[in-house]
GROMACS .gro file of C-alpha atoms in nm:
model
  166
    1MET     CA    1  -8.470   0.185   2.220
    2ILE     CA    2  -8.067   0.150   2.165
    3PRO     CA    3  -7.939   0.406   1.999
    4SER     CA    4  -7.748   0.366   1.700
    5THR     CA    5  -7.389   0.295   1.726
    6LYS     CA    6  -7.106   0.587   1.617
    7ARG     CA    7  -6.970   0.245   1.422
    8GLN     CA    8  -7.304   0.216   1.237
    9ARG     CA    9  -7.371   0.557   1.148
   10GLN     CA   10  -7.003   0.573   1.019
   11LEU     CA   11  -7.037   0.285   0.770
   12ILE     CA   12  -7.402   0.454   0.675
   13GLY     CA   13  -7.199   0.767   0.565
   14ILE     CA   14  -6.935   0.544   0.435
   15ALA     CA   15  -7.226   0.355   0.232
   16CYS     CA   16  -7.366   0.679   0.123
   17GLY     CA   17  -7.055   0.799  -0.013
   18GLN     CA   18  -6.954   0.482  -0.190
   19LEU     CA   19  -7.318   0.498  -0.371
   20LYS     CA   20  -7.282   0.871  -0.457
   21ILE     CA   21  -7.620   0.941  -0.210
   22GLU     CA   22  -7.604   1.264  -0.165
   23LYS     CA   23  -7.682   1.383   0.206
   24SER     CA   24  -8.040   1.551   0.120
   25ILE     CA   25  -8.112   1.208  -0.051
   26LYS     CA   26  -7.997   1.015   0.290
   27ALA     CA   27  -8.201   1.254   0.484
   28ASP     CA   28  -8.507   1.210   0.234
   29MET     CA   29  -8.463   0.825   0.288
   30LEU     CA   30  -8.439   0.786   0.635
   31LEU     CA   31  -8.763   1.046   0.679
   32GLU     CA   32  -8.935   0.814   0.446
   33ARG     CA   33  -8.859   0.494   0.644
   34PHE     CA   34  -8.822   0.584   1.004
   35GLY     CA   35  -8.936   0.941   1.017
   36VAL     CA   36  -8.594   1.099   1.137
   37GLU     CA   37  -8.361   1.328   0.914
   38SER     CA   38  -8.069   1.189   1.082
   39THR     CA   39  -7.884   0.876   1.148
   40CYS     CA   40  -7.840   0.960   1.504
   41ASP     CA   41  -8.172   0.939   1.572
   42ILE     CA   42  -8.249   0.625   1.470
   43SER     CA   43  -8.196   0.320   1.682
   44ALA     CA   44  -7.932   0.008   1.634
   45ALA     CA   45  -8.216  -0.212   1.454
   46GLN     CA   46  -8.301   0.063   1.213
   47ALA     CA   47  -7.964   0.139   1.171
   48ASP     CA   48  -7.904  -0.231   1.063
   49LEU     CA   49  -8.212  -0.239   0.849
   50PHE     CA   50  -8.064   0.083   0.653
   51LEU     CA   51  -7.688  -0.085   0.609
   52ALA     CA   52  -7.907  -0.407   0.466
   53GLU     CA   53  -8.075  -0.208   0.217
   54LEU     CA   54  -7.737  -0.028   0.151
   55ARG     CA   55  -7.589  -0.364   0.078
   56LYS     CA   56  -7.843  -0.437  -0.147
   57ARG     CA   57  -7.810  -0.137  -0.364
   58GLY     CA   58  -7.423  -0.242  -0.411
   59PHE     CA   59  -7.251  -0.117  -0.075
   60ARG     CA   60  -6.978  -0.340   0.036
   61VAL     CA   61  -6.751  -0.274   0.309
   62LYS     CA   62  -6.346  -0.282   0.222
   63ARG     CA   63  -6.137  -0.466   0.419
   64ARG     CA   64  -5.808  -0.361   0.532
   65ARG     CA   65  -5.509  -0.556   0.527
   66PRO     CA   66  -5.425  -0.689   0.840
   67ALA     CA   67  -5.166  -0.458   0.961
   68ALA     CA   68  -4.806  -0.597   0.972
   69LYS     CA   69  -4.688  -0.729   1.361
   70PRO     CA   70  -4.465  -0.481   1.529
   71THR     CA   71  -4.073  -0.621   1.585
   72PRO     CA   72  -4.081  -0.787   1.900
   73ARG     CA   73  -3.901  -0.607   2.218
   74GLN     CA   74  -3.597  -0.725   2.379
   75LYS     CA   75  -3.609  -0.790   2.808
   76GLY     CA   76  -3.498  -0.539   3.008
   77ASN     CA   77  -3.287  -0.248   2.869
   78MET     CA   78  -3.140  -0.432   2.556
   79VAL     CA   79  -3.190  -0.305   2.232
   80LYS     CA   80  -3.258  -0.515   1.893
   81LEU     CA   81  -3.045  -0.362   1.597
   82ALA     CA   82  -3.132  -0.341   1.233
   83SER     CA   83  -3.069  -0.630   1.072
   84LEU     CA   84  -2.890  -0.620   0.722
   85ALA     CA   85  -3.216  -0.707   0.572
   86GLN     CA   86  -3.392  -0.466   0.743
   87HIS     CA   87  -3.187  -0.217   0.581
   88GLU     CA   88  -3.181  -0.337   0.235
   89LYS     CA   89  -3.560  -0.363   0.281
   90ILE     CA   90  -3.539   0.016   0.335
   91GLY     CA   91  -3.311   0.076   0.038
   92ALA     CA   92  -3.547  -0.115  -0.219
   93LEU     CA   93  -3.802   0.056  -0.094
   94ALA     CA   94  -3.664   0.428  -0.114
   95ARG     CA   95  -3.557   0.308  -0.490
   96LEU     CA   96  -3.917   0.244  -0.587
   97ILE     CA   97  -4.020   0.661  -0.446
   98ASP     CA   98  -4.013   0.895  -0.670
   99TRP     CA   99  -3.823   1.155  -0.419
  100ARG     CA  100  -3.804   1.572  -0.501
  101VAL     CA  101  -3.489   1.594  -0.393
  102LYS     CA  102  -3.156   1.403  -0.389
  103ASP     CA  103  -3.180   1.309  -0.021
  104GLY     CA  104  -3.558   1.272   0.026
  105LEU     CA  105  -3.507   0.936   0.235
  106SER     CA  106  -3.267   1.101   0.455
  107ARG     CA  107  -3.500   1.410   0.517
  108TRP     CA  108  -3.808   1.217   0.545
  109LEU     CA  109  -3.651   0.999   0.822
  110VAL     CA  110  -3.581   1.287   1.029
  111LYS     CA  111  -3.876   1.502   0.967
  112ARG     CA  112  -4.101   1.180   1.016
  113TYR     CA  113  -3.933   0.971   1.332
  114SER     CA  114  -3.643   1.211   1.376
  115ILE     CA  115  -3.452   0.978   1.277
  116LYS     CA  116  -3.120   1.073   1.145
  117ARG     CA  117  -2.985   0.691   1.075
  118VAL     CA  118  -3.208   0.391   1.126
  119LYS     CA  119  -2.985   0.192   1.370
  120THR     CA  120  -3.266  -0.030   1.580
  121ALA     CA  121  -3.500  -0.276   1.484
  122GLN     CA  122  -3.785  -0.032   1.581
  123GLU     CA  123  -3.691   0.230   1.390
  124ALA     CA  124  -3.659  -0.006   1.080
  125TYR     CA  125  -3.961  -0.110   1.118
  126LEU     CA  126  -4.095   0.230   1.162
  127ALA     CA  127  -3.916   0.339   0.806
  128ILE     CA  128  -4.026   0.002   0.610
  129GLU     CA  129  -4.389   0.074   0.701
  130GLY     CA  130  -4.389   0.442   0.612
  131LEU     CA  131  -4.221   0.384   0.311
  132LYS     CA  132  -4.416   0.127   0.219
  133LYS     CA  133  -4.739   0.354   0.262
  134MET     CA  134  -4.584   0.625   0.094
  135PHE     CA  135  -4.483   0.390  -0.199
  136GLU     CA  136  -4.869   0.281  -0.247
  137ASN     CA  137  -5.010   0.608  -0.193
  138GLN     CA  138  -4.765   0.766  -0.439
  139MET     CA  139  -4.887   0.486  -0.701
  140LYS     CA  140  -5.292   0.513  -0.597
  141LYS     CA  141  -5.244   0.893  -0.683
  142ASN     CA  142  -5.036   0.867  -1.021
  143PHE     CA  143  -5.234   0.548  -1.140
  144GLY     CA  144  -5.561   0.524  -0.941
  145ASP     CA  145  -5.695   0.276  -0.670
  146ARG     CA  146  -5.606  -0.036  -0.910
  147TRP     CA  147  -5.312   0.067  -1.020
  148MET     CA  148  -5.159  -0.306  -0.863
  149ASN     CA  149  -5.392  -0.472  -1.112
  150ARG     CA  150  -5.174  -0.340  -1.423
  151ASN     CA  151  -4.903  -0.514  -1.572
  152TRP     CA  152  -4.562  -0.336  -1.446
  153GLY     CA  153  -4.239  -0.377  -1.699
  154ASP     CA  154  -4.066  -0.268  -1.340
  155PRO     CA  155  -3.947  -0.613  -1.173
  156ASP     CA  156  -3.942  -0.445  -0.873
  157ILE     CA  157  -4.296  -0.287  -0.864
  158ALA     CA  158  -4.369  -0.632  -0.957
  159ARG     CA  159  -4.202  -0.815  -0.684
  160TYR     CA  160  -4.367  -0.553  -0.412
  161ILE     CA  161  -4.667  -0.620  -0.566
  162GLU     CA  162  -4.653  -0.973  -0.515
  163GLU     CA  163  -4.521  -1.027  -0.170
  164HIS     CA  164  -4.746  -0.689  -0.026
  165LEU     CA  165  -5.027  -0.705  -0.196
  166ARG     CA  166  -5.133  -1.075  -0.267
   0.00000   0.00000   0.00000
């Protein structure tokens, strides 16, 4: 018997969470079908069968957007400086975020990345990706998981959705 993989067990856990199946019910389902109470005790084939059943009940794997490609590195000891476009992007993203304090962006850069001022392309890349994630999390918290499907009166938010989420 080939044991179930960690990935299969994770998917089963995610599926049960998505379908609102409690741990006790999941254990009962496993006991009824395979004679065990834990996903650690089933085989890889049994895990596939169980996942197929959960898919029939409505479980869908949500695909993540592909990660942005990191800034290309320069050869040797050369450092690529942040471009004007990257600085403008940082400013535009920072304006979308509701900061608790006036100098929130600079405090966040220091706390998160130990950067007092963005100078290199790599620092700009980190700041842009971090700000995008922070904005999306803030919107998700304030407006729910489907926030990007709403009609926004703010053209900056609409442009962000068009550029990054569609």
